CSV table of C-alpha atoms and ligand atoms in Angstrom, one decimal:
chain,number,residue,atom,x,y,z
A,1,UNK,CA,-13.1,35.2,23.7
A,2,UNK,CA,-14.1,34.5,20.5
A,3,UNK,CA,-18.0,34.1,19.5
A,4,UNK,CA,-20.0,31.6,19.6
A,5,UNK,CA,-20.2,29.7,15.8
A,6,UNK,CA,-24.1,31.2,14.6
A,7,UNK,CA,-26.2,28.5,14.6
A,8,UNK,CA,-24.5,25.8,16.8
A,9,UNK,CA,-26.7,23.2,17.4
A,10,UNK,CA,-27.3,22.4,21.3
A,11,UNK,CA,-28.9,20.4,23.2
A,12,UNK,CA,-30.4,21.2,26.7
A,13,UNK,CA,-31.7,18.9,29.5
A,14,UNK,CA,-33.0,20.4,32.9
A,15,UNK,CA,-36.1,19.1,34.7
A,16,UNK,CA,-36.4,22.2,35.6
A,17,UNK,CA,-38.4,24.4,33.5
A,18,UNK,CA,-37.0,27.9,34.6
A,19,UNK,CA,-33.7,26.7,34.2
A,20,UNK,CA,-33.9,25.1,30.7
A,21,UNK,CA,-35.5,28.7,29.6
A,22,UNK,CA,-32.7,30.7,31.1
A,23,UNK,CA,-29.8,28.4,29.5
A,24,UNK,CA,-31.7,27.7,26.3
A,25,UNK,CA,-32.7,31.8,26.3
A,26,UNK,CA,-28.5,32.7,26.6
A,27,UNK,CA,-27.5,30.5,24.1
A,28,UNK,CA,-30.0,31.4,21.6
A,29,UNK,CA,-29.5,34.9,21.9
A,30,UNK,CA,-25.8,33.8,20.7
A,31,UNK,CA,-27.4,32.8,17.7
A,32,UNK,CA,-27.7,29.0,18.1
A,33,UNK,CA,-30.1,26.5,17.6
A,34,UNK,CA,-31.5,24.9,20.9
A,35,UNK,CA,-33.5,22.1,21.4
A,36,UNK,CA,-34.4,21.4,25.1
A,37,UNK,CA,-35.6,18.2,27.1
A,38,UNK,CA,-37.0,17.6,29.9
A,39,UNK,CA,-35.6,14.0,30.8
A,40,UNK,CA,-32.4,12.5,30.1
A,41,UNK,CA,-34.5,9.7,28.5
A,42,UNK,CA,-36.3,12.3,26.1
A,43,UNK,CA,-32.5,14.1,25.4
A,44,UNK,CA,-31.6,10.1,24.4
A,45,UNK,CA,-34.6,10.2,22.1
A,46,UNK,CA,-33.8,13.5,20.4
A,47,UNK,CA,-30.0,12.2,20.5
A,48,UNK,CA,-30.3,9.4,18.7
A,49,UNK,CA,-32.0,10.6,15.9
A,50,UNK,CA,-29.6,13.7,15.9
A,51,UNK,CA,-26.2,13.8,17.7
A,52,UNK,CA,-25.7,17.1,18.8
A,53,UNK,CA,-22.0,18.3,18.9
A,54,UNK,CA,-22.6,20.3,22.1
A,55,UNK,CA,-25.0,19.1,25.1
A,56,UNK,CA,-25.7,21.3,28.2
A,57,UNK,CA,-27.4,19.2,30.9
A,58,UNK,CA,-28.3,18.8,34.8
A,59,UNK,CA,-26.9,16.2,37.1
A,60,UNK,CA,-30.1,15.3,39.2
A,61,UNK,CA,-33.2,15.1,37.5
A,62,UNK,CA,-36.2,11.8,37.6
A,63,UNK,CA,-34.7,8.3,37.6
A,64,UNK,CA,-32.1,8.5,34.6
A,65,UNK,CA,-29.0,10.9,36.0
A,66,UNK,CA,-27.2,13.3,33.8
A,67,UNK,CA,-24.0,11.1,34.2
A,68,UNK,CA,-25.8,8.4,33.0
A,69,UNK,CA,-26.6,10.7,30.0
A,70,UNK,CA,-23.0,11.9,29.6
A,71,UNK,CA,-22.0,8.3,29.4
A,72,UNK,CA,-24.8,7.1,26.7
A,73,UNK,CA,-23.7,10.6,24.4
A,74,UNK,CA,-19.8,9.5,24.5
A,75,UNK,CA,-20.7,5.7,23.2
A,76,UNK,CA,-22.6,7.3,20.6
A,77,UNK,CA,-20.8,10.1,19.8
A,78,UNK,CA,-17.0,10.2,21.3
A,79,UNK,CA,-17.0,13.8,19.6
A,80,UNK,CA,-20.0,15.2,21.6
A,81,UNK,CA,-19.2,18.1,24.5
A,82,UNK,CA,-21.1,17.4,27.4
A,83,UNK,CA,-21.3,20.1,30.0
A,84,UNK,CA,-22.4,19.4,33.4
A,85,UNK,CA,-24.6,21.4,35.4
A,86,UNK,CA,-24.6,21.0,39.0
A,87,UNK,CA,-25.5,22.3,42.7
A,88,UNK,CA,-23.0,23.7,45.2
A,89,UNK,CA,-23.6,20.3,47.2
A,90,UNK,CA,-22.9,17.8,44.3
A,91,UNK,CA,-19.2,18.9,43.3
A,92,UNK,CA,-18.3,15.6,44.1
A,93,UNK,CA,-20.5,14.4,41.1
A,94,UNK,CA,-19.4,16.8,39.1
A,95,UNK,CA,-15.4,15.6,39.5
A,96,UNK,CA,-17.6,12.0,38.6
A,97,UNK,CA,-18.9,13.9,35.7
A,98,UNK,CA,-15.3,14.9,34.5
A,99,UNK,CA,-14.1,12.0,34.7
A,100,UNK,CA,-16.7,10.3,32.9
A,101,UNK,CA,-15.8,12.5,30.1
A,102,UNK,CA,-17.5,15.6,30.7
A,103,UNK,CA,-15.9,18.8,28.8
A,104,UNK,CA,-16.5,21.1,31.8
A,105,UNK,CA,-19.1,22.1,34.5
A,106,UNK,CA,-21.6,24.9,35.4
A,107,UNK,CA,-22.3,25.9,38.7
A,108,UNK,CA,-26.0,26.5,40.0
A,109,UNK,CA,-27.6,29.0,40.6
A,110,UNK,CA,-25.4,31.1,38.3
A,111,UNK,CA,-23.7,34.2,39.5
A,112,UNK,CA,-23.2,35.4,36.2
A,113,UNK,CA,-24.9,34.0,32.5
A,114,UNK,CA,-22.3,35.4,31.1
A,115,UNK,CA,-20.5,31.9,32.4
A,116,UNK,CA,-23.0,30.4,30.2
A,117,UNK,CA,-21.4,31.4,27.0
A,118,UNK,CA,-18.0,31.4,27.7
A,119,UNK,CA,-17.9,28.1,28.8
A,120,UNK,CA,-20.2,27.3,25.5
A,121,UNK,CA,-17.2,28.7,23.9
A,122,UNK,CA,-14.4,27.2,24.8
A,123,UNK,CA,-16.1,23.9,24.0
A,124,UNK,CA,-16.9,24.8,20.8
A,125,UNK,CA,-13.5,25.4,20.0
A,126,UNK,CA,-12.7,22.6,21.2
A,127,UNK,CA,-15.0,20.9,18.9
A,128,UNK,CA,-13.3,22.7,16.6
A,129,UNK,CA,-9.6,21.8,17.5
A,130,UNK,CA,-11.2,18.3,17.4
A,131,UNK,CA,-12.1,18.5,14.0
A,132,UNK,CA,-8.9,20.1,12.5
A,133,UNK,CA,-7.1,17.7,14.1
A,134,UNK,CA,-9.4,15.0,12.6
A,135,UNK,CA,-8.6,16.3,8.9
A,136,UNK,CA,-5.1,16.6,9.6
A,137,UNK,CA,-4.7,12.9,10.7
A,138,UNK,CA,-6.4,12.2,7.4
A,139,UNK,CA,-4.6,14.3,5.1
A,140,UNK,CA,-1.2,12.5,6.6
A,141,UNK,CA,-2.6,9.3,6.1
A,142,UNK,CA,-3.5,10.3,2.3
A,143,UNK,CA,0.1,11.5,2.0
A,144,UNK,CA,1.7,8.4,3.8
A,145,UNK,CA,-0.6,5.9,1.6
A,146,UNK,CA,0.7,8.0,-1.3
A,147,UNK,CA,4.1,7.7,-0.5
A,148,UNK,CA,3.8,4.1,0.2
A,149,UNK,CA,2.7,3.7,-3.4
A,150,UNK,CA,5.9,5.7,-5.1
A,151,UNK,CA,7.9,4.0,-2.9
A,152,UNK,CA,7.0,1.0,-4.5
A,153,UNK,CA,6.8,1.9,-7.8
A,154,UNK,CA,10.2,3.4,-7.4
A,155,UNK,CA,11.3,0.4,-5.6
A,156,UNK,CA,10.0,-2.0,-8.7
A,157,UNK,CA,11.6,0.3,-11.2
A,158,UNK,CA,15.0,-0.1,-9.9
A,159,UNK,CA,15.5,-3.7,-10.4
A,160,UNK,CA,13.5,-4.1,-13.8
A,161,UNK,CA,14.9,-3.2,-17.4
A,162,UNK,CA,13.2,-0.2,-18.8
A,163,UNK,CA,12.5,-1.5,-22.6
A,164,UNK,CA,11.2,-4.9,-22.0
A,165,UNK,CA,10.3,-4.5,-18.1
A,166,UNK,CA,11.7,-7.5,-17.0
A,167,UNK,CA,14.6,-7.7,-14.1
A,168,UNK,CA,17.9,-6.1,-14.7
A,169,UNK,CA,21.4,-7.5,-14.7
A,170,UNK,CA,21.7,-6.0,-10.9
A,171,UNK,CA,18.6,-8.0,-9.7
A,172,UNK,CA,19.6,-10.8,-11.1
A,173,UNK,CA,23.2,-10.7,-9.7
A,174,UNK,CA,21.4,-10.1,-6.5
A,175,UNK,CA,19.0,-12.9,-6.3
A,176,UNK,CA,21.7,-15.6,-7.8
A,177,UNK,CA,23.7,-14.3,-4.9
A,178,UNK,CA,20.8,-15.2,-2.1
A,179,UNK,CA,20.0,-18.5,-4.5
A,180,UNK,CA,23.0,-19.7,-3.6
A,181,UNK,CA,22.9,-19.2,-0.1
A,182,UNK,CA,19.8,-20.5,0.5
A,183,UNK,CA,20.4,-23.8,-2.1
A,184,UNK,CA,23.9,-24.2,0.2
A,185,UNK,CA,21.7,-24.4,3.3
A,186,UNK,CA,18.9,-26.5,2.4
A,187,UNK,CA,21.4,-29.0,-0.3
A,188,UNK,CA,18.7,-27.6,-3.2
A,189,UNK,CA,19.7,-27.1,-6.6
A,190,UNK,CA,18.6,-24.1,-8.8
A,191,UNK,CA,20.4,-23.6,-12.7
A,192,UNK,CA,21.0,-21.1,-14.7
A,193,UNK,CA,20.1,-20.2,-18.4
A,194,UNK,CA,22.1,-18.0,-20.8
A,195,UNK,CA,20.0,-16.9,-23.6
A,196,UNK,CA,21.4,-14.9,-26.7
A,197,UNK,CA,19.5,-14.0,-29.6
A,198,UNK,CA,20.9,-15.0,-32.8
A,199,UNK,CA,22.1,-12.9,-35.8
A,200,UNK,CA,20.3,-10.2,-34.5
A,201,UNK,CA,23.1,-7.6,-35.7
A,202,UNK,CA,21.8,-8.4,-38.9
A,203,UNK,CA,17.9,-7.9,-37.5
A,204,UNK,CA,19.0,-4.5,-37.2
A,205,UNK,CA,20.9,-4.1,-40.1
A,206,UNK,CA,18.0,-4.7,-42.0
A,207,UNK,CA,15.6,-3.4,-40.2
A,208,UNK,CA,16.7,-0.4,-37.7
A,209,UNK,CA,17.4,-0.6,-34.0
A,210,UNK,CA,13.9,0.9,-33.0
A,211,UNK,CA,12.3,-2.4,-34.8
A,212,UNK,CA,15.0,-4.6,-33.0
A,213,UNK,CA,13.6,-3.1,-29.8
A,214,UNK,CA,10.6,-4.5,-30.1
A,215,UNK,CA,11.7,-7.9,-31.2
A,216,UNK,CA,13.5,-7.8,-27.9
A,217,UNK,CA,10.1,-6.4,-25.9
A,218,UNK,CA,8.2,-9.2,-27.9
A,219,UNK,CA,10.9,-12.0,-26.7
A,220,UNK,CA,11.0,-11.3,-23.4
A,221,UNK,CA,7.0,-11.3,-23.3
A,222,UNK,CA,7.4,-14.9,-25.1
A,223,UNK,CA,10.0,-16.0,-22.6
A,224,UNK,CA,8.1,-14.6,-19.6
A,225,UNK,CA,4.7,-16.8,-20.7
A,226,UNK,CA,6.3,-19.6,-20.3
A,227,UNK,CA,8.0,-19.6,-17.2
A,228,UNK,CA,6.1,-20.5,-13.6
A,229,UNK,CA,5.9,-17.6,-11.4
A,230,UNK,CA,8.7,-19.3,-9.3
A,231,UNK,CA,11.5,-18.8,-12.1
A,232,UNK,CA,13.0,-15.3,-12.4
A,233,UNK,CA,13.8,-14.0,-15.8
A,234,UNK,CA,16.2,-10.9,-16.4
A,235,UNK,CA,18.0,-9.3,-19.4
A,236,UNK,CA,21.6,-9.3,-18.8
A,237,UNK,CA,22.6,-6.8,-21.2
A,238,UNK,CA,22.0,-6.7,-25.0
A,239,UNK,CA,20.0,-8.9,-26.8
A,240,UNK,CA,21.0,-11.7,-23.8
A,241,UNK,CA,19.0,-12.9,-20.9
A,242,UNK,CA,19.4,-15.1,-18.4
A,243,UNK,CA,16.9,-17.3,-16.4
A,244,UNK,CA,16.9,-18.6,-12.8
A,245,UNK,CA,14.9,-21.4,-12.1
A,246,UNK,CA,14.8,-22.5,-8.4
A,247,UNK,CA,14.7,-26.5,-7.8
A,248,UNK,CA,15.5,-27.3,-10.8
A,249,UNK,CA,18.4,-29.9,-11.5
A,250,UNK,CA,20.1,-29.8,-15.0
A,251,UNK,CA,17.8,-32.3,-16.5
A,252,UNK,CA,14.6,-29.9,-15.8
A,253,UNK,CA,16.0,-26.9,-17.1
A,254,UNK,CA,17.3,-28.6,-20.5
A,255,UNK,CA,13.5,-29.2,-20.8
A,256,UNK,CA,12.8,-26.0,-20.0
A,257,UNK,CA,15.1,-24.3,-22.3
A,258,UNK,CA,13.7,-26.5,-25.6
A,259,UNK,CA,10.3,-25.5,-24.7
A,260,UNK,CA,11.7,-21.7,-25.1
A,261,UNK,CA,13.8,-22.2,-28.3
A,262,UNK,CA,10.5,-23.6,-29.5
A,263,UNK,CA,8.3,-20.8,-28.0
A,264,UNK,CA,10.4,-18.5,-29.6
A,265,UNK,CA,11.0,-20.5,-33.1
A,266,UNK,CA,7.3,-20.5,-33.4
A,267,UNK,CA,6.8,-16.3,-32.6
A,268,UNK,CA,5.8,-14.5,-35.8
A,269,UNK,CA,8.4,-12.5,-35.0
A,270,UNK,CA,7.7,-8.5,-37.3
A,271,UNK,CA,10.3,-9.1,-40.6
A,272,UNK,CA,11.9,-12.7,-39.2
A,273,UNK,CA,12.0,-13.7,-43.0
A,274,UNK,CA,15.3,-11.7,-43.7
A,275,UNK,CA,16.9,-13.7,-41.1
A,276,UNK,CA,19.6,-16.3,-42.0
A,277,UNK,CA,17.2,-18.6,-40.3
A,278,UNK,CA,14.3,-17.8,-41.9
A,279,UNK,CA,13.0,-16.7,-38.4
A,280,UNK,CA,14.3,-15.0,-35.3
A,281,UNK,CA,15.4,-17.7,-32.7
A,282,UNK,CA,17.9,-17.8,-29.6
A,283,UNK,CA,20.5,-20.5,-28.4
A,284,UNK,CA,21.2,-21.2,-24.8
A,285,UNK,CA,23.5,-22.3,-22.6
A,286,UNK,CA,22.4,-24.1,-19.2
A,287,UNK,CA,24.7,-24.4,-16.2
A,288,UNK,CA,23.3,-26.2,-12.5
A,289,UNK,CA,24.2,-25.8,-9.1
A,290,UNK,CA,25.7,-27.7,-7.6
A,291,UNK,CA,27.3,-29.7,-10.9
A,292,UNK,CA,28.5,-27.1,-12.5
A,293,UNK,CA,30.2,-24.6,-10.0
A,294,UNK,CA,29.1,-23.3,-6.6
A,295,UNK,CA,29.8,-20.2,-6.2
A,296,UNK,CA,28.2,-16.8,-9.2
A,297,UNK,CA,30.8,-16.4,-11.4
A,298,UNK,CA,31.7,-19.8,-11.9
A,299,UNK,CA,28.2,-21.0,-12.6
A,300,UNK,CA,28.1,-17.7,-15.1
A,301,UNK,CA,30.9,-18.7,-16.7
A,302,UNK,CA,30.0,-21.9,-17.4
A,303,UNK,CA,26.1,-21.3,-18.9
A,304,UNK,CA,28.1,-18.3,-21.3
A,305,UNK,CA,30.7,-21.1,-22.4
A,306,UNK,CA,27.5,-23.3,-23.0
A,307,UNK,CA,25.9,-20.9,-24.6
A,308,UNK,CA,29.0,-20.1,-27.0
A,309,UNK,CA,28.9,-24.2,-28.2
A,310,UNK,CA,25.6,-23.8,-28.8
A,311,UNK,CA,26.2,-20.8,-31.4
A,312,UNK,CA,29.2,-22.8,-32.6
A,313,UNK,CA,27.0,-25.8,-33.5
A,314,UNK,CA,24.9,-23.5,-35.6
A,315,UNK,CA,22.4,-21.2,-33.6
A,316,UNK,CA,18.8,-21.9,-32.6
A,317,UNK,CA,19.8,-24.4,-29.7
A,318,UNK,CA,20.6,-25.7,-26.5
A,319,UNK,CA,23.6,-26.4,-25.0
A,320,UNK,CA,24.1,-27.9,-21.2
A,321,UNK,CA,27.8,-27.4,-19.6
A,322,UNK,CA,29.7,-30.2,-19.8
B,1,GH3,P1,25.0,-14.4,-32.6
B,1,GH3,O1,23.7,-15.1,-33.2
B,1,GH3,O2,26.5,-14.7,-32.8
B,1,GH3,O3,24.6,-13.6,-31.7
B,1,GH3,O4,25.4,-12.8,-33.7
B,1,GH3,P2,24.6,-11.1,-33.0
B,1,GH3,O5,24.5,-10.7,-34.6
B,1,GH3,O6,23.7,-11.5,-32.3
B,1,GH3,O7,25.7,-11.2,-32.4
B,1,GH3,P3,26.9,-9.9,-31.9
B,1,GH3,O8,27.2,-10.1,-30.7
B,1,GH3,O9,27.5,-9.7,-33.5
B,1,GH3,O10,25.3,-8.8,-32.4
B,1,GH3,C1,24.8,-8.2,-31.2
B,1,GH3,C2,23.9,-7.7,-31.3
B,1,GH3,O11,22.7,-7.0,-30.7
B,1,GH3,C3,24.5,-5.9,-32.1
B,1,GH3,C4,24.1,-5.0,-30.9
B,1,GH3,O12,23.7,-4.0,-32.1
B,1,GH3,C5,22.3,-5.8,-31.2
B,1,GH3,N1,21.8,-5.2,-29.9
B,1,GH3,C6,22.5,-5.0,-28.6
B,1,GH3,N2,21.8,-4.5,-27.7
B,1,GH3,C7,20.7,-4.2,-28.2
B,1,GH3,C8,19.4,-3.7,-27.8
B,1,GH3,O13,18.9,-2.9,-27.1
B,1,GH3,N3,18.8,-2.5,-29.3
B,1,GH3,C9,18.5,-3.6,-30.2
B,1,GH3,N4,17.7,-3.1,-31.3
B,1,GH3,N5,20.2,-4.0,-30.8
B,1,GH3,C10,20.7,-4.7,-29.9
B,2,MG,MG1,24.9,-11.3,-27.6
B,3,MG,MG1,23.3,-12.5,-30.7
């Protein structure tokens, strides 16, 4: 058996001075830091100031018994290990003490003083295991939290476009499918806006691809700021974006599209004066559910056609599906 850790604080409680001295002496010889109390009441006072990891207590003492003391201690400090000392006559009480959470019991008078050290050693080993267990549980909890955070970030990354930070094409398609199901079931409306940057090839040709990328990021931010949190903005691909507007009919969508068009026109994009229209502009096509289609591919096609018409009508404009 391993020796008791040096200087473990142990509280020894017995109304019999001789017994206190014997137990305190044996445990002190092992290098522990012993405090003694002559009654359960005194022990409670001492324990409340600073809890002890290990307590030896007699059962039969003045007014308050060792069992009452045990309950009080376990309530204050569940991890404290309590060893009950009893005479042969009250073995039943010892069993009751174990049921109340005592770690072990010693029967008085002691045949062998080594029994005291042995039981103390076992109790301390248990204390160490409990502490180690605690540490492992905390470590596991922290690891789980880190994992949860990492999963959240990964999940979010998987549905985002790397350049603009807005949703990607795949997430848009999934959201559109869900929106169709939802709107079908509840007879709701929703609209789609397809948006394409005007003459973007010219911008890239003049300022270079990296500057073009900056325009796309800035544009996404301008669009995002104009929308409600319930709207879904996604980069459809290249210099095209799509916006899903729940609970919005064609007229509502046209108003929002016009607001977006205006906001982009007003924004001072770097180098925009070289663009054919003197600024960075966008064209948009609007299609509404169920007016222009009841499935994703029809709606997408109608919005794209409307966008194409906006382009052919001169760009920097909004057009609804016919
Ligand atoms: P239109 O008004 O008809 O839309 O003219 P456009 O020049 O915008 O259309 P076109 O389809 O001819 O060219 C699109 C350009 O967008 C060409 C391509 O290099 C550019 N582009 C697409 N994706 C990106 C991107 O991620 N970054 C940059 N910088 N340019 C992109
Ligand atoms: Mg395009
Ligand atoms: Mg374009």
